[in-house]
Each structure stands twice: as C-alpha cells, then as structure tokens.
PDB file of N, CA and C in Angstrom:
ATOM      1  N   MET A  26     -14.083  -5.830  19.972  1.00  0.00           N
ATOM      2  CA  MET A  26     -12.944  -5.466  19.355  1.00  0.00           C
ATOM      3  C   MET A  26     -11.646  -5.605  20.037  1.00  0.00           C
ATOM      4  N   GLY A  27     -10.685  -6.323  19.785  1.00  0.00           N
ATOM      5  CA  GLY A  27      -9.781  -6.508  20.854  1.00  0.00           C
ATOM      6  C   GLY A  27      -8.769  -5.776  20.474  1.00  0.00           C
ATOM      7  N   THR A  28      -7.516  -5.818  21.231  1.00  0.00           N
ATOM      8  CA  THR A  28      -6.415  -4.516  21.316  1.00  0.00           C
ATOM      9  C   THR A  28      -5.299  -5.602  20.827  1.00  0.00           C
ATOM     10  N   SER A  29      -4.039  -4.590  20.357  1.00  0.00           N
ATOM     11  CA  SER A  29      -2.792  -5.506  20.211  1.00  0.00           C
ATOM     12  C   SER A  29      -1.575  -4.311  20.390  1.00  0.00           C
ATOM     13  N   VAL A  30      -0.708  -4.836  20.397  1.00  0.00           N
ATOM     14  CA  VAL A  30       0.714  -3.991  20.713  1.00  0.00           C
ATOM     15  C   VAL A  30       1.435  -3.937  19.680  1.00  0.00           C
ATOM     16  N   LEU A  31       1.847  -2.382  19.633  1.00  0.00           N
ATOM     17  CA  LEU A  31       2.825  -1.661  18.508  1.00  0.00           C
ATOM     18  C   LEU A  31       3.881  -0.945  18.925  1.00  0.00           C
ATOM     19  N   SER A  32       4.822  -1.716  18.776  1.00  0.00           N
ATOM     20  CA  SER A  32       6.175  -1.128  19.308  1.00  0.00           C
ATOM     21  C   SER A  32       6.964  -0.220  18.382  1.00  0.00           C
ATOM     22  N   LEU A  33       7.246   1.209  18.598  1.00  0.00           N
ATOM     23  CA  LEU A  33       8.138   1.651  17.668  1.00  0.00           C
ATOM     24  C   LEU A  33       9.568   2.072  18.183  1.00  0.00           C
ATOM     25  N   ARG A  34      10.428   2.506  17.254  1.00  0.00           N
ATOM     26  CA  ARG A  34      11.683   2.838  17.620  1.00  0.00           C
ATOM     27  C   ARG A  34      11.819   4.032  17.032  1.00  0.00           C
ATOM     28  N   ILE A  35      11.825   5.150  17.865  1.00  0.00           N
ATOM     29  CA  ILE A  35      11.980   6.479  17.413  1.00  0.00           C
ATOM     30  C   ILE A  35      13.059   7.248  18.163  1.00  0.00           C
ATOM     31  N   ASP A  36      13.750   8.233  17.545  1.00  0.00           N
ATOM     32  CA  ASP A  36      14.849   8.933  17.866  1.00  0.00           C
ATOM     33  C   ASP A  36      14.163   9.948  18.897  1.00  0.00           C
ATOM     34  N   GLY A  37      15.238  10.373  19.844  1.00  0.00           N
ATOM     35  CA  GLY A  37      14.822  11.050  21.146  1.00  0.00           C
ATOM     36  C   GLY A  37      14.426  12.557  20.749  1.00  0.00           C
ATOM     37  N   GLU A  38      14.689  13.073  19.695  1.00  0.00           N
ATOM     38  CA  GLU A  38      14.174  14.241  19.386  1.00  0.00           C
ATOM     39  C   GLU A  38      12.760  14.195  18.827  1.00  0.00           C
ATOM     40  N   LEU A  39      12.497  13.270  18.376  1.00  0.00           N
ATOM     41  CA  LEU A  39      11.010  12.908  17.893  1.00  0.00           C
ATOM     42  C   LEU A  39      10.081  13.055  19.123  1.00  0.00           C
ATOM     43  N   LEU A  40      10.494  11.796  20.107  1.00  0.00           N
ATOM     44  CA  LEU A  40       9.849  11.830  21.407  1.00  0.00           C
ATOM     45  C   LEU A  40       9.698  13.101  21.896  1.00  0.00           C
ATOM     46  N   GLU A  41      10.578  13.968  22.296  1.00  0.00           N
ATOM     47  CA  GLU A  41      10.320  15.052  22.877  1.00  0.00           C
ATOM     48  C   GLU A  41       9.282  15.980  22.159  1.00  0.00           C
ATOM     49  N   ARG A  42       9.356  16.010  21.149  1.00  0.00           N
ATOM     50  CA  ARG A  42       8.158  16.848  20.237  1.00  0.00           C
ATOM     51  C   ARG A  42       7.172  15.892  20.047  1.00  0.00           C
ATOM     52  N   LEU A  43       6.793  14.692  20.362  1.00  0.00           N
ATOM     53  CA  LEU A  43       5.349  14.142  20.638  1.00  0.00           C
ATOM     54  C   LEU A  43       5.067  14.498  22.196  1.00  0.00           C
ATOM     55  N   ARG A  44       5.966  14.338  23.056  1.00  0.00           N
ATOM     56  CA  ARG A  44       5.771  14.741  24.272  1.00  0.00           C
ATOM     57  C   ARG A  44       4.767  16.390  24.614  1.00  0.00           C
ATOM     58  N   ASP A  45       5.802  17.029  23.985  1.00  0.00           N
ATOM     59  CA  ASP A  45       5.088  18.382  23.878  1.00  0.00           C
ATOM     60  C   ASP A  45       4.022  18.838  23.424  1.00  0.00           C
ATOM     61  N   HIS A  46       3.824  18.066  21.941  1.00  0.00           N
ATOM     62  CA  HIS A  46       2.191  18.104  21.654  1.00  0.00           C
ATOM     63  C   HIS A  46       1.157  17.635  22.486  1.00  0.00           C
ATOM     64  N   ALA A  47       1.630  16.428  23.073  1.00  0.00           N
ATOM     65  CA  ALA A  47       0.650  15.709  23.792  1.00  0.00           C
ATOM     66  C   ALA A  47       0.334  16.486  25.001  1.00  0.00           C
ATOM     67  N   ALA A  48       1.564  17.191  25.885  1.00  0.00           N
ATOM     68  CA  ALA A  48       1.232  17.746  27.118  1.00  0.00           C
ATOM     69  C   ALA A  48       0.307  19.160  26.857  1.00  0.00           C
ATOM     70  N   LYS A  49       0.675  19.437  25.561  1.00  0.00           N
ATOM     71  CA  LYS A  49      -0.236  21.042  25.606  1.00  0.00           C
ATOM     72  C   LYS A  49      -1.749  20.580  25.167  1.00  0.00           C
ATOM     73  N   ARG A  50      -2.293  19.210  25.115  1.00  0.00           N
ATOM     74  CA  ARG A  50      -3.254  18.880  24.878  1.00  0.00           C
ATOM     75  C   ARG A  50      -4.087  17.975  26.096  1.00  0.00           C
ATOM     76  N   GLY A  51      -3.019  17.865  27.051  1.00  0.00           N
ATOM     77  CA  GLY A  51      -3.437  17.087  28.267  1.00  0.00           C
ATOM     78  C   GLY A  51      -3.311  15.540  27.934  1.00  0.00           C
ATOM     79  N   MET A  52      -2.455  15.094  27.403  1.00  0.00           N
ATOM     80  CA  MET A  52      -2.495  13.523  26.867  1.00  0.00           C
ATOM     81  C   MET A  52      -1.220  13.003  27.190  1.00  0.00           C
ATOM     82  N   SER A  53      -0.984  11.588  27.325  1.00  0.00           N
ATOM     83  CA  SER A  53      -0.269  11.031  27.151  1.00  0.00           C
ATOM     84  C   SER A  53       0.668  10.562  25.606  1.00  0.00           C
ATOM     85  N   VAL A  54       1.683  10.900  25.514  1.00  0.00           N
ATOM     86  CA  VAL A  54       2.231  10.276  24.369  1.00  0.00           C
ATOM     87  C   VAL A  54       1.431   9.197  23.404  1.00  0.00           C
ATOM     88  N   GLN A  55       1.268   8.243  24.054  1.00  0.00           N
ATOM     89  CA  GLN A  55       0.347   7.205  23.602  1.00  0.00           C
ATOM     90  C   GLN A  55      -0.683   7.405  23.130  1.00  0.00           C
ATOM     91  N   ASP A  56      -1.688   8.264  23.737  1.00  0.00           N
ATOM     92  CA  ASP A  56      -3.173   8.668  23.489  1.00  0.00           C
ATOM     93  C   ASP A  56      -2.833   9.513  22.255  1.00  0.00           C
ATOM     94  N   TYR A  57      -1.853  10.426  22.390  1.00  0.00           N
ATOM     95  CA  TYR A  57      -1.765  11.474  21.060  1.00  0.00           C
ATOM     96  C   TYR A  57      -1.239  10.946  19.990  1.00  0.00           C
ATOM     97  N   VAL A  58      -0.506   9.796  19.802  1.00  0.00           N
ATOM     98  CA  VAL A  58      -0.009   9.172  18.657  1.00  0.00           C
ATOM     99  C   VAL A  58      -1.531   8.281  18.049  1.00  0.00           C
ATOM    100  N   ILE A  59      -2.214   7.790  18.971  1.00  0.00           N
ATOM    101  CA  ILE A  59      -3.342   6.777  18.452  1.00  0.00           C
ATOM    102  C   ILE A  59      -4.184   7.637  17.786  1.00  0.00           C
ATOM    103  N   GLN A  60      -4.678   9.000  18.891  1.00  0.00           N
ATOM    104  CA  GLN A  60      -5.390   9.628  18.228  1.00  0.00           C
ATOM    105  C   GLN A  60      -4.921  10.784  16.782  1.00  0.00           C
ATOM    106  N   THR A  61      -3.545  10.927  16.568  1.00  0.00           N
ATOM    107  CA  THR A  61      -3.118  11.282  15.318  1.00  0.00           C
ATOM    108  C   THR A  61      -3.555  10.338  14.416  1.00  0.00           C
ATOM    109  N   LEU A  62      -3.068   9.104  14.352  1.00  0.00           N
ATOM    110  CA  LEU A  62      -3.438   7.726  13.385  1.00  0.00           C
ATOM    111  C   LEU A  62      -4.813   7.838  13.159  1.00  0.00           C
ATOM    112  N   ILE A  63      -5.745   7.660  14.242  1.00  0.00           N
ATOM    113  CA  ILE A  63      -7.105   7.535  14.045  1.00  0.00           C
ATOM    114  C   ILE A  63      -7.799   8.697  12.959  1.00  0.00           C
ATOM    115  N   ARG A  64      -7.217  10.110  13.303  1.00  0.00           N
ATOM    116  CA  ARG A  64      -7.510  11.438  12.678  1.00  0.00           C
ATOM    117  C   ARG A  64      -7.186  11.261  11.180  1.00  0.00           C
ATOM    118  N   GLY A  65      -5.684  10.395  10.834  1.00  0.00           N
ATOM    119  CA  GLY A  65      -5.205  10.188   9.459  1.00  0.00           C
ATOM    120  C   GLY A  65      -6.000   9.141   8.826  1.00  0.00           C
ATOM    121  N   ASP A  66      -6.146   7.949   9.186  1.00  0.00           N
ATOM    122  CA  ASP A  66      -7.176   7.174   8.641  1.00  0.00           C
ATOM    123  C   ASP A  66      -8.719   7.643   8.297  1.00  0.00           C
ATOM    124  N   PHE A  67      -9.058   8.533   9.292  1.00  0.00           N
ATOM    125  CA  PHE A  67     -10.439   8.934   9.059  1.00  0.00           C
ATOM    126  C   PHE A  67     -10.356   9.948   7.929  1.00  0.00           C
ATOM    127  N   ASP A  68      -9.279  10.969   7.736  1.00  0.00           N
ATOM    128  CA  ASP A  68      -9.003  11.748   6.440  1.00  0.00           C
ATOM    129  C   ASP A  68      -8.950  10.888   4.923  1.00  0.00           C
ATOM    130  N   GLU A  69      -8.310  10.197   5.235  1.00  0.00           N
ATOM    131  CA  GLU A  69      -7.858   8.734   4.118  1.00  0.00           C
ATOM    132  C   GLU A  69      -9.471   8.178   3.634  1.00  0.00           C
ATOM    133  N   ARG A  70     -10.112   7.855   4.526  1.00  0.00           N
ATOM    134  CA  ARG A  70     -11.579   7.077   4.340  1.00  0.00           C
ATOM    135  C   ARG A  70     -12.620   8.182   3.431  1.00  0.00           C
ATOM    136  N   PHE A  71     -12.454   9.357   4.297  1.00  0.00           N
ATOM    137  CA  PHE A  71     -13.070  10.597   4.044  1.00  0.00           C
ATOM    138  C   PHE A  71     -13.148  10.769   2.443  1.00  0.00           C
ATOM    139  N   GLN A  72     -11.632  11.070   1.908  1.00  0.00           N
ATOM    140  CA  GLN A  72     -11.264  11.367   0.926  1.00  0.00           C
ATOM    141  C   GLN A  72     -11.709  10.486  -0.160  1.00  0.00           C
ATOM    142  N   SER A  73     -11.722   9.020   0.051  1.00  0.00           N
ATOM    143  CA  SER A  73     -11.960   8.060  -0.846  1.00  0.00           C
ATOM    144  C   SER A  73     -13.348   8.224  -0.963  1.00  0.00           C
ATOM    145  N   ALA A  74     -14.427   8.412  -0.160  1.00  0.00           N
ATOM    146  CA  ALA A  74     -15.796   8.576  -0.264  1.00  0.00           C
ATOM    147  C   ALA A  74     -15.929   9.998  -1.140  1.00  0.00           C
ATOM    148  N   VAL A  75     -15.363  11.050  -1.067  1.00  0.00           N
ATOM    149  CA  VAL A  75     -15.463  12.090  -1.669  1.00  0.00           C
ATOM    150  C   VAL A  75     -15.152  11.895  -3.401  1.00  0.00           C
ATOM    151  N   ASP A  76     -14.138  11.263  -3.253  1.00  0.00           N
ATOM    152  CA  ASP A  76     -13.720  10.856  -4.712  1.00  0.00           C
ATOM    153  C   ASP A  76     -14.428   9.861  -5.484  1.00  0.00           C
ATOM    154  N   GLU A  77     -15.021   8.959  -4.645  1.00  0.00           N
ATOM    155  CA  GLU A  77     -16.040   7.931  -5.446  1.00  0.00           C
ATOM    156  C   GLU A  77     -17.218   8.682  -5.482  1.00  0.00           C
ATOM    157  N   THR A  78     -18.041   9.797  -4.755  1.00  0.00           N
ATOM    158  CA  THR A  78     -19.314  10.372  -4.902  1.00  0.00           C
ATOM    159  C   THR A  78     -18.955  11.231  -5.973  1.00  0.00           C
ATOM    160  N   GLU A  79     -17.793  12.077  -6.239  1.00  0.00           N
ATOM    161  CA  GLU A  79     -17.529  12.881  -7.313  1.00  0.00           C
ATOM    162  C   GLU A  79     -17.414  11.765  -9.007  1.00  0.00           C
ATOM    163  N   LYS A  80     -16.683  10.865  -8.682  1.00  0.00           N
ATOM    164  CA  LYS A  80     -16.882   9.992  -9.713  1.00  0.00           C
ATOM    165  C   LYS A  80     -18.212   9.579 -10.287  1.00  0.00           C
ATOM    166  N   PHE A  81     -19.208   9.142  -9.368  1.00  0.00           N
ATOM    167  CA  PHE A  81     -20.528   8.637  -9.469  1.00  0.00           C
ATOM    168  C   PHE A  81     -21.103   9.710  -9.906  1.00  0.00           C
ATOM    169  N   TYR A  82     -21.308  10.992  -9.916  1.00  0.00           N
ATOM    170  CA  TYR A  82     -21.951  12.095 -10.052  1.00  0.00           C
ATOM    171  C   TYR A  82     -21.542  12.862 -11.214  1.00  0.00           C
ATOM    172  N   GLY A  83     -20.055  12.153 -11.872  1.00  0.00           N
ATOM    173  CA  GLY A  83     -19.291  12.857 -13.012  1.00  0.00           C
ATOM    174  C   GLY A  83     -18.611  14.334 -13.010  1.00  0.00           C
ATOM    175  N   VAL A  84     -18.282  14.443 -11.455  1.00  0.00           N
ATOM    176  CA  VAL A  84     -17.722  15.778 -11.033  1.00  0.00           C
ATOM    177  C   VAL A  84     -16.347  15.547 -11.219  1.00  0.00           C
ATOM    178  N   THR A  85     -15.449  16.381 -12.051  1.00  0.00           N
ATOM    179  CA  THR A  85     -13.972  16.439 -12.248  1.00  0.00           C
ATOM    180  C   THR A  85     -13.266  17.645 -11.704  1.00  0.00           C
TER     181      THR A  85
END
C-alpha cells in the first residue's frame, strides 16, 4: 500500500487543541490525526456491518 500527502488548512486554535491532545498521548499531531481518522472509519464500517446483520436477521 502506498502513501499520499493530504494538506489541511486549519486555524491556530484548532492546531493548538490538536497539539494538546497529541501531546497527552505522546504522539505527533500527524499521528494523532491519522489515528482519529482511522478510528472514525472503523466505527462507520462496524456500524454498517451491524446494520446489515440486523437487517439480515430481521432485528429492528
């Protein structure tokens, strides 16, 4: 799997909050943002799987 570059423009206040969150976890801002995006993607895929399972079994 290759890598790509994603450039974001964010305001200073948000960047400071991201730095604080990342520092509490001993991470760089980049690693913290990537981990957050991966977790969000997993949550969406997991919820979709739950919804499909419930649909299959007729659970409402």
